[in-house]
Coordinates of C-alpha atoms in Angstrom, one line a residue:
M1346 CA 62.1 66.3 -60.3
I1347 CA 62.5 62.6 -60.5
R1348 CA 64.0 62.5 -57.1
A1349 CA 61.0 64.3 -55.6
A1350 CA 58.5 61.9 -57.2
R1351 CA 60.3 58.9 -55.7
A1352 CA 60.1 60.4 -52.3
V1353 CA 56.4 60.9 -52.6
R1354 CA 55.9 57.3 -53.7
R1355 CA 57.8 55.9 -50.8
H1356 CA 55.7 57.9 -48.4
L1357 CA 52.5 56.6 -49.9
V1358 CA 53.6 53.0 -49.7
S1359 CA 54.5 53.5 -46.1
E1360 CA 51.0 54.9 -45.3
E1361 CA 49.2 51.9 -46.8
S1362 CA 51.2 49.2 -45.0
G1363 CA 48.6 48.9 -42.0
F1364 CA 48.8 46.3 -39.0
T1365 CA 50.4 42.9 -39.3
L1366 CA 48.4 39.7 -38.6
V1367 CA 50.1 39.2 -35.2
E1368 CA 49.2 42.7 -34.1
V1369 CA 45.5 42.0 -35.1
I1370 CA 45.4 38.7 -33.1
V1371 CA 47.0 40.3 -30.0
A1372 CA 44.5 43.1 -30.2
I1373 CA 41.5 40.7 -30.5
T1374 CA 42.8 38.6 -27.6
V1375 CA 43.2 41.6 -25.3
F1376 CA 39.7 42.8 -26.3
G1377 CA 38.3 39.3 -25.5
M1378 CA 39.9 39.2 -22.1
I1379 CA 38.4 42.6 -21.3
I1380 CA 35.0 41.6 -22.5
G1381 CA 35.1 38.2 -20.7
G1382 CA 36.1 39.7 -17.5
A1383 CA 33.3 42.2 -17.8
L1384 CA 30.8 39.4 -18.5
V1385 CA 32.0 37.4 -15.5
G1386 CA 31.6 40.5 -13.4
I1387 CA 28.1 41.2 -14.7
A1388 CA 27.1 37.5 -14.2
S1389 CA 28.4 37.6 -10.6
V1390 CA 26.6 40.8 -9.9
M1391 CA 23.4 39.3 -11.4
R1392 CA 23.8 36.1 -9.3
V1393 CA 24.4 38.0 -6.1
T1394 CA 21.4 40.2 -6.9
S1395 CA 19.2 37.2 -7.6
D1396 CA 20.4 35.4 -4.4
N1397 CA 19.7 38.5 -2.4
S1398 CA 16.3 38.9 -3.9
A1399 CA 15.4 35.2 -3.3
R1400 CA 16.6 35.4 0.3
S1401 CA 14.7 38.6 0.9
E1402 CA 11.5 37.0 -0.5
A1403 CA 12.2 33.8 1.6
T1404 CA 12.5 36.0 4.7
N1405 CA 9.2 37.6 3.9
L1406 CA 7.5 34.2 3.4
A1407 CA 8.9 32.9 6.7
A1408 CA 7.6 35.9 8.5
G1409 CA 4.2 35.5 6.9
A1410 CA 4.2 31.8 8.0
I1411 CA 4.9 32.8 11.6
D1412 CA 2.1 35.4 11.5
T1413 CA -0.3 32.8 10.0
A1414 CA 0.7 30.4 12.8
R1415 CA 0.1 33.1 15.4
V1416 CA -3.5 33.6 14.2
E1417 CA -4.1 29.9 14.1
A1418 CA -2.7 29.4 17.6
Q1419 CA -5.2 31.9 19.0
N1420 CA -8.1 29.7 18.0
N1421 CA -6.8 26.1 18.1
I1422 CA -3.3 25.8 19.6
T1423 CA -3.7 22.1 20.6
G1424 CA -5.0 21.2 17.1
M1425 CA -2.2 22.9 15.1
G1426 CA -0.1 20.7 12.8
G1427 CA 2.9 21.0 10.5
T1428 CA 2.3 22.3 7.0
T1429 CA 4.2 22.5 3.7
A1430 CA 3.4 25.3 1.2
T1431 CA 4.9 25.9 -2.2
P1432 CA 4.2 29.6 -3.2
T1433 CA 5.6 31.0 -6.4
V1434 CA 7.0 34.6 -6.4
D1435 CA 8.5 36.2 -9.5
G1436 CA 8.7 32.9 -11.3
R1437 CA 10.5 31.2 -8.4
T1438 CA 8.8 28.4 -6.4
Y1439 CA 9.6 28.3 -2.7
T1440 CA 9.0 25.6 -0.2
V1441 CA 7.8 26.8 3.2
R1442 CA 7.8 24.0 5.8
R1443 CA 6.3 24.5 9.3
T1444 CA 7.1 22.0 12.1
L1445 CA 5.8 22.1 15.7
D1446 CA 7.0 20.8 19.0
W1447 CA 5.4 21.0 22.4
Q1448 CA 7.6 22.2 25.3
Y1449 CA 6.7 20.4 28.5
T1450 CA 6.8 21.7 32.0
D1451 CA 9.9 19.6 32.7
G1452 CA 11.8 21.3 29.9
T1453 CA 11.6 18.5 27.3
T1454 CA 10.1 18.9 23.9
N1455 CA 8.4 16.6 21.4
R1456 CA 5.3 16.9 19.2
C1457 CA 2.9 14.0 20.0
S1458 CA 4.7 11.3 21.9
A1459 CA 4.3 10.0 25.4
S1460 CA 4.3 6.8 27.3
A1461 CA 0.9 5.0 27.6
T1462 CA 1.4 5.0 31.4
G1463 CA 2.5 8.6 31.7
G1464 CA 5.7 10.0 33.1
T1465 CA 6.1 13.1 30.9
A1466 CA 5.1 16.5 32.3
Q1467 CA 2.2 18.5 30.8
L1468 CA 2.1 20.8 27.8
L1469 CA 3.4 24.3 28.4
F1470 CA 4.5 26.2 25.2
L1471 CA 4.3 25.4 21.5
N1472 CA 7.6 25.8 19.6
V1473 CA 7.0 26.8 15.9
H1474 CA 9.8 26.3 13.4
V1475 CA 9.6 27.6 9.8
K1476 CA 12.2 26.8 7.1
V1477 CA 12.1 28.2 3.6
T1478 CA 14.1 26.7 0.7
W1479 CA 14.1 27.4 -3.0
P1480 CA 15.7 26.0 -6.2
G1481 CA 19.2 27.0 -7.1
M1482 CA 20.2 28.0 -3.5
G1483 CA 23.2 25.7 -3.7
S1484 CA 25.2 25.7 -0.5
A1485 CA 23.4 28.7 0.8
A1486 CA 21.7 28.2 4.2
P1487 CA 17.8 28.1 4.1
V1488 CA 15.9 30.9 5.8
V1489 CA 14.8 29.7 9.3
Q1490 CA 12.6 31.5 11.8
E1491 CA 11.4 30.2 15.1
T1492 CA 9.0 31.4 17.8
V1493 CA 7.2 30.2 20.9
F1494 CA 3.4 30.4 21.5
S1495 CA 1.8 30.4 24.9
P1496 CA -1.8 29.2 25.0
S1497 CA -4.2 32.1 25.5
T1498 CA -6.1 30.0 28.1
K1499 CA -4.6 27.6 30.6
I1500 CA -4.3 24.1 29.3
N1501 CA -2.7 22.6 32.4
D1502 CA -4.3 21.6 35.6
P1503 CA -2.1 20.1 38.3
T1504 CA -4.9 17.7 39.4
R1505 CA -5.5 16.4 35.8
G1506 CA -3.5 15.0 32.9
T1507 CA -3.2 15.0 29.1
I1508 CA -3.6 12.4 26.5
L1509 CA -1.7 12.7 23.2
V1510 CA -2.7 10.5 20.3
Q1511 CA -0.3 10.0 17.4
V1512 CA -1.4 8.3 14.1
Q1513 CA 1.4 7.6 11.6
S1514 CA 1.4 5.8 8.3
I1515 CA 3.0 2.4 8.2
T1516 CA 4.5 3.3 4.9
G1517 CA 6.8 5.9 6.5
S1518 CA 5.1 8.9 4.8
G1519 CA 4.3 10.7 8.1
G1520 CA 1.2 11.6 10.0
V1521 CA -2.3 10.6 9.0
A1522 CA -4.8 13.4 9.2
G1523 CA -8.6 13.4 9.6
I1524 CA -8.8 10.4 12.0
T1525 CA -11.3 10.4 14.9
A1526 CA -9.8 9.3 18.2
S1527 CA -12.5 8.4 20.7
I1528 CA -11.4 8.4 24.3
A1529 CA -13.6 6.7 27.0
P1530 CA -13.1 5.3 30.5
A1531 CA -12.0 1.6 30.5
S1532 CA -14.8 -0.7 31.7
S1533 CA -14.9 -1.5 35.4
S1534 CA -14.8 -5.2 34.5
S1535 CA -11.3 -4.7 33.0
V1536 CA -10.0 -2.1 35.5
A1537 CA -11.2 -2.3 39.1
N1538 CA -11.8 1.0 40.9
N1539 CA -11.3 3.0 37.8
T1540 CA -11.4 6.8 38.5
A1541 CA -11.7 7.8 34.9
T1542 CA -14.7 9.9 33.8
P1543 CA -16.0 10.7 30.3
L1544 CA -14.3 13.7 28.6
S1545 CA -16.2 16.9 28.6
T1546 CA -14.8 17.8 25.2
A1547 CA -13.8 15.3 22.5
P1548 CA -10.4 15.8 20.9
A1549 CA -10.2 17.2 17.4
L1550 CA -9.5 15.1 14.4
T1551 CA -5.9 14.3 13.9
N1552 CA -4.0 17.1 12.2
S1553 CA -1.4 16.9 9.3
D1554 CA 1.1 15.6 11.8
G1555 CA -1.3 12.8 12.7
C1556 CA -1.7 14.3 16.2
T1557 CA -4.6 15.2 18.5
V1558 CA -4.6 16.1 22.1
A1559 CA -7.1 15.7 25.0
I1560 CA -6.5 18.1 27.8
K1561 CA -7.6 18.4 31.5
V1562 CA -8.4 14.7 31.7
V1563 CA -9.4 13.2 35.0
P1564 CA -6.8 10.7 36.2
G1565 CA -7.7 7.1 35.5
T1566 CA -7.5 4.4 32.8
Y1567 CA -8.9 5.2 29.4
V1568 CA -9.3 3.4 26.0
V1569 CA -8.5 5.2 22.8
T1570 CA -10.3 4.0 19.7
L1571 CA -9.6 5.1 16.1
A1572 CA -12.2 5.5 13.4
A1573 CA -11.7 6.2 9.7
P1574 CA -13.1 9.3 8.1
G1575 CA -16.4 9.0 6.3
G1576 CA -16.7 5.2 6.7
A1577 CA -13.6 4.6 4.6
Q1578 CA -11.7 1.3 4.9
F1579 CA -8.6 1.8 7.1
R1580 CA -6.5 -0.8 8.8
D1581 CA -3.6 -1.0 11.3
Q1582 CA -0.7 -3.5 11.2
D1583 CA -2.9 -6.1 12.9
Q1584 CA -5.6 -5.5 10.3
S1585 CA -8.0 -3.9 12.8
A1586 CA -10.5 -1.4 11.3
A1587 CA -11.0 0.2 14.8
P1588 CA -7.7 -0.3 16.7
T1589 CA -7.6 0.5 20.4
K1590 CA -5.0 1.4 23.0
T1591 CA -5.2 1.6 26.8
V1592 CA -3.6 4.6 28.5
V1593 CA -3.2 5.5 32.2
V1594 CA -3.6 9.2 33.0
R1595 CA -1.9 10.6 36.2
A1596 CA -2.3 14.0 37.7
G1597 CA 0.2 16.5 36.2
Q1598 CA 1.4 14.2 33.5
S1599 CA 0.9 13.4 29.9
S1600 CA 0.1 9.9 28.5
G1601 CA 0.1 8.8 24.9
A1602 CA -1.2 6.3 22.4
A1603 CA 0.6 5.7 19.2
F1604 CA -0.9 4.0 16.2
N1605 CA -0.1 2.9 12.6
Y1606 CA -3.3 3.4 10.6
D1607 CA -3.7 3.7 6.8
P1608 CA -6.2 3.5 4.0
A1609 CA -6.5 -0.2 3.4
I1610 CA -5.5 -1.8 0.1
P1611 CA -8.5 -3.7 -1.5
V1612 CA -7.3 -7.1 -2.6
A1613 CA -9.5 -9.0 -5.1
M1614 CA -9.4 -12.6 -3.9
S1615 CA -9.6 -15.6 -6.1
Y1616 CA -9.8 -18.9 -4.1
G1617 CA -9.1 -22.3 -5.7
S1618 CA -7.8 -20.4 -8.7
N1619 CA -6.2 -23.6 -10.1
G1620 CA -9.6 -25.3 -10.4
N1621 CA -12.8 -24.8 -12.3
A1622 CA -15.1 -23.1 -9.8
P1623 CA -14.7 -25.7 -7.0
M1624 CA -16.8 -25.6 -3.8
L1625 CA -15.1 -23.5 -1.1
P1626 CA -15.3 -24.1 2.7
T1627 CA -17.6 -21.6 4.4
N1628 CA -15.1 -21.3 7.3
L1629 CA -11.8 -21.4 5.4
T1630 CA -8.9 -19.7 7.2
T1631 CA -6.6 -17.7 4.9
S1632 CA -3.2 -16.7 6.2
F1633 CA -1.6 -13.4 5.1
V1634 CA 2.1 -13.5 6.1
S1635 CA 4.2 -10.3 6.2
T1636 CA 7.1 -8.9 8.2
Y1637 CA 4.6 -7.9 10.9
G1638 CA 3.6 -11.6 11.4
T1639 CA 0.6 -13.6 10.3
Y1640 CA -3.0 -12.4 9.9
R1641 CA -5.6 -15.1 9.8
A1642 CA -8.9 -14.2 8.0
V1643 CA -11.9 -16.5 8.1
G1644 CA -14.2 -16.8 5.2
T1645 CA -13.8 -16.3 1.4
P1646 CA -14.7 -12.6 0.7
T1647 CA -14.3 -11.4 -2.8
T1648 CA -12.4 -8.4 -1.4
Q1649 CA -10.0 -8.5 1.4
Y1650 CA -8.9 -5.2 3.0
L1651 CA -5.3 -5.1 4.3
S1652 CA -2.9 -2.6 5.8
P1653 CA -0.4 -1.4 3.1
I1654 CA 2.6 -3.0 4.8
P1655 CA 5.6 -2.3 2.6
S1656 CA 6.8 -5.9 2.5
G1657 CA 3.4 -7.1 1.1
Y1658 CA 1.9 -10.5 2.0
V1659 CA 2.4 -14.1 1.0
V1660 CA -1.0 -15.8 1.0
Y1661 CA -1.5 -19.3 2.2
P1662 CA -4.8 -21.3 2.3
G1663 CA -5.2 -22.6 5.8
P1664 CA -3.7 -21.6 9.2
Y1665 CA 0.0 -20.9 8.5
D1666 CA 2.4 -21.7 11.3
S1667 CA 5.7 -23.3 10.2
N1668 CA 7.2 -23.4 13.7
A1669 CA 7.3 -27.0 14.8
N1670 CA 8.5 -25.9 18.3
N1671 CA 8.0 -22.9 20.5
A1672 CA 10.9 -20.5 21.3
D1673 CA 11.5 -22.4 24.6
G1674 CA 11.8 -25.7 22.8
T1675 CA 8.3 -27.1 23.7
T1676 CA 6.0 -28.5 21.1
N1677 CA 4.0 -25.9 19.2
T1678 CA 0.5 -27.3 19.2
N1679 CA -0.6 -24.7 16.7
S1680 CA 2.0 -25.8 14.1
C1681 CA 0.6 -26.5 10.7
L1682 CA 3.5 -27.4 8.3
S1683 CA 1.1 -28.8 5.6
T1684 CA -0.1 -25.3 4.8
D1685 CA 3.4 -24.2 3.6
P1686 CA 4.4 -26.0 0.4
A1687 CA 8.0 -25.2 1.1
M1688 CA 7.9 -27.4 4.2
W1689 CA 7.1 -30.5 2.2
P1690 CA 10.2 -32.7 1.5
T1691 CA 11.4 -33.3 -2.1
A1692 CA 9.3 -36.1 -3.6
A1693 CA 10.9 -39.3 -5.0
D1694 CA 10.4 -38.0 -8.5
G1695 CA 12.1 -34.7 -7.8
R1696 CA 9.0 -32.5 -7.3
V1697 CA 9.3 -29.7 -4.7
G1698 CA 7.0 -27.3 -2.8
K1699 CA 7.3 -23.6 -3.7
T1700 CA 6.3 -20.5 -1.8
P1701 CA 3.0 -19.2 -3.3
T1702 CA 3.3 -16.3 -5.7
P1703 CA 2.5 -13.6 -6.5
A1704 CA 2.6 -11.8 -3.1
V1705 CA -0.1 -9.2 -2.7
S1706 CA 0.8 -5.6 -1.9
K1707 CA -0.3 -2.0 -2.7
D1708 CA 1.1 -2.7 -6.2
Q1709 CA -0.4 -6.2 -6.6
L1710 CA -4.1 -6.2 -5.7
N1711 CA -5.0 -9.6 -7.1
G1712 CA -4.8 -12.4 -4.5
T1713 CA -4.8 -15.8 -6.3
V1714 CA -5.0 -18.6 -3.8
A1715 CA -4.1 -22.0 -5.2
M1716 CA -5.6 -24.9 -3.2
G1717 CA -5.7 -28.7 -3.2
L1718 CA -8.6 -30.0 -5.3
V1719 CA -10.5 -33.3 -4.6
T1720 CA -13.5 -34.8 -6.3
I1721 CA -16.0 -37.0 -4.4
T1722 CA -19.2 -38.7 -5.3
I1723 CA -22.1 -37.9 -2.9
N1724 CA -25.9 -38.4 -2.9
K1725 CA -27.8 -35.7 -4.6
S1726 CA -29.8 -35.2 -1.4
D1727 CA -26.7 -34.4 0.6
T1728 CA -26.5 -30.8 1.7
I1729 CA -23.6 -30.9 4.3
I1730 CA -20.0 -31.9 3.4
T1731 CA -17.3 -31.9 6.1
A1732 CA -13.6 -32.2 5.7
R1733 CA -11.3 -33.0 8.7
T1734 CA -7.5 -33.2 8.9
A1735 CA -6.4 -36.8 9.1
A1736 CA -3.1 -38.5 10.0
A1737 CA -0.3 -37.2 7.8
A1738 CA 0.6 -39.5 4.9
A1739 CA 2.5 -39.6 1.6
G1740 CA 5.1 -36.9 2.5
D1741 CA 2.7 -34.6 4.3
P1742 CA 4.7 -32.8 7.0
G1743 CA 1.5 -32.6 9.1
C1744 CA -0.8 -30.1 10.8
R1745 CA -1.0 -30.4 14.6
L1746 CA -3.7 -27.8 14.6
G1747 CA -6.8 -29.8 13.8
Q1748 CA -9.1 -28.4 11.1
T1749 CA -12.7 -29.0 10.4
L1750 CA -14.0 -27.3 7.3
A1751 CA -17.7 -27.1 6.3
F1752 CA -19.2 -27.0 2.8
S1753 CA -22.9 -26.2 2.2
R1754 CA -24.9 -27.1 -0.9
S1755 CA -28.5 -27.3 -1.9
S1756 CA -30.2 -30.7 -2.6
T1757 CA -30.3 -31.6 -6.3
G1758 CA -32.7 -34.6 -6.0
S1759 CA -34.0 -37.3 -3.7
S1760 CA -32.1 -40.2 -5.4
G1761 CA -29.0 -40.8 -7.4
T1762 CA -25.5 -39.4 -7.0
V1763 CA -23.5 -36.5 -8.2
D1764 CA -19.7 -35.6 -8.3
V1765 CA -18.6 -32.4 -6.6
T1766 CA -15.1 -30.9 -6.5
L1767 CA -13.9 -29.4 -3.2
A1768 CA -11.0 -26.9 -2.7
L1769 CA -9.0 -27.6 0.5
P1770 CA -5.7 -26.4 2.0
Y1771 CA -2.9 -28.8 1.3
G1772 CA -2.5 -31.7 3.7
T1773 CA -4.3 -35.0 4.5
W1774 CA -8.1 -35.0 4.9
S1775 CA -11.0 -37.3 5.4
V1776 CA -14.3 -36.3 3.9
T1777 CA -17.9 -37.1 4.9
S1778 CA -21.3 -36.0 3.6
Q1779 CA -24.9 -36.2 4.9
A1780 CA -28.4 -35.1 4.0
S1781 CA -28.9 -33.0 7.1
S1782 CA -27.5 -32.4 10.6
L1783 CA -29.8 -35.2 11.8
S1784 CA -28.6 -37.8 9.4
I1785 CA -25.5 -40.0 9.9
P1786 CA -22.3 -38.7 8.1
V1787 CA -21.0 -41.1 5.4
N1788 CA -17.3 -41.3 4.6
R1789 CA -16.6 -40.5 0.9
T1790 CA -13.7 -41.9 -1.0
P1791 CA -12.1 -39.2 -3.2
K1792 CA -11.4 -39.9 -6.8
G1793 CA -7.7 -39.8 -7.8
I1794 CA -6.7 -36.8 -9.9
L1795 CA -3.4 -34.9 -10.3
G1796 CA -2.0 -33.9 -7.0
V1797 CA -4.2 -36.3 -5.0
I1798 CA -2.8 -39.3 -3.2
L1799 CA -5.4 -41.8 -2.0
N1800 CA -4.8 -43.3 1.5
S1801 CA -6.8 -45.7 3.6
G1802 CA -9.9 -43.6 4.5
S1803 CA -8.3 -40.3 3.6
V1804 CA -6.7 -38.3 0.8
T1805 CA -3.4 -36.3 0.7
L1806 CA -3.5 -33.1 -1.3
D1807 CA 0.1 -32.5 -2.5
P1808 CA 1.4 -29.0 -3.5
R1809 CA 4.7 -30.2 -4.9
V1810 CA 5.5 -29.4 -8.5
A1811 CA 8.3 -30.1 -10.9
P1812 CA 11.4 -27.9 -10.0

């Protein structure tokens, strides 16, 4: 009996022993590997499914863009432009970009570029390129579709030509839309025996690529003139509000005119900003210097409209030209070193001339123009004050381009004198005043103030400051 009871107890102990810790860890590891693999597989399937869905939708969008272009081409093939759309489908935003290129009769292609004197064959077909991209596409190729449209009506005439006008932003942002390009025959005074005739149909406004096309143009010489939309302030790199280009049209060829033309930046000007409301010349020249050269504006407007040239402008009072000699070594008669403070030599007391700051740009719309200041005593009856460049003195590097600046004031009495402060470009000047244009000018000796050096019969306005 006792022996049987012991056997039963040993059996019960054996049944309750269970798994060891190692066995449990191994089992969990194997189970994790199985689950991990399954999750990776599921994620891979989901990614492939998502990619296939995105590509399928992108393909539909590309096909839709081609159909839209086909409808547009039926009505206005020469006025079509590139487009960029960002439709959202099932929570995913796609970018649908359409670009266009004309195929010419000689087999070449481009959108809106041709020589001003011709040489390229005429337009034949319009190539349409559509590319669709989307977020998360990784290294996958975008969806691309292309097609060729043929004009529904003939746009070529072997006896006539084509003018392509291209308007681009100087900032590098692409074409400028909505610009009017007027095309007219050049005047007979500038082109003898000109065969050009007025266009029967004016070209459309520039499209989103900055392009417009005039077709079936009678051979001859034409002038293309741009106009801003709605009277807005636009400027080209030469600061022209209505820039022009001359093109020559030949039979069976395309000619072109390319422009940079942008909404102008409005610069609030402050002349003589280092003085207390000094008198300003009525005919002051202000030089705006950029990487495109020097633009000289006359007058003192409160707002100066300028092209948004990326480099911005350094502003100098007076006619800036720091080239003492021309490129061929001859003397530059337009040189005016006085205008540029950096051209003045270091003074005996260590003062130096510095380039004016801040430079104006699309991000700096306040033009502060420091000038030389001089105070003179004149008769109260004097209404005309004149300043003329004089022989350089007191370190002035000189200005070969002679300047005569005029100041106008109202008479403040028939007798007595009054002090007036004038703002002038840096350099050496002589100053006169008179009651009217019929009276004799009287030389006025300026009063000595900071930055003013009195000479015999003249005054030097010195821009040099402590380093």
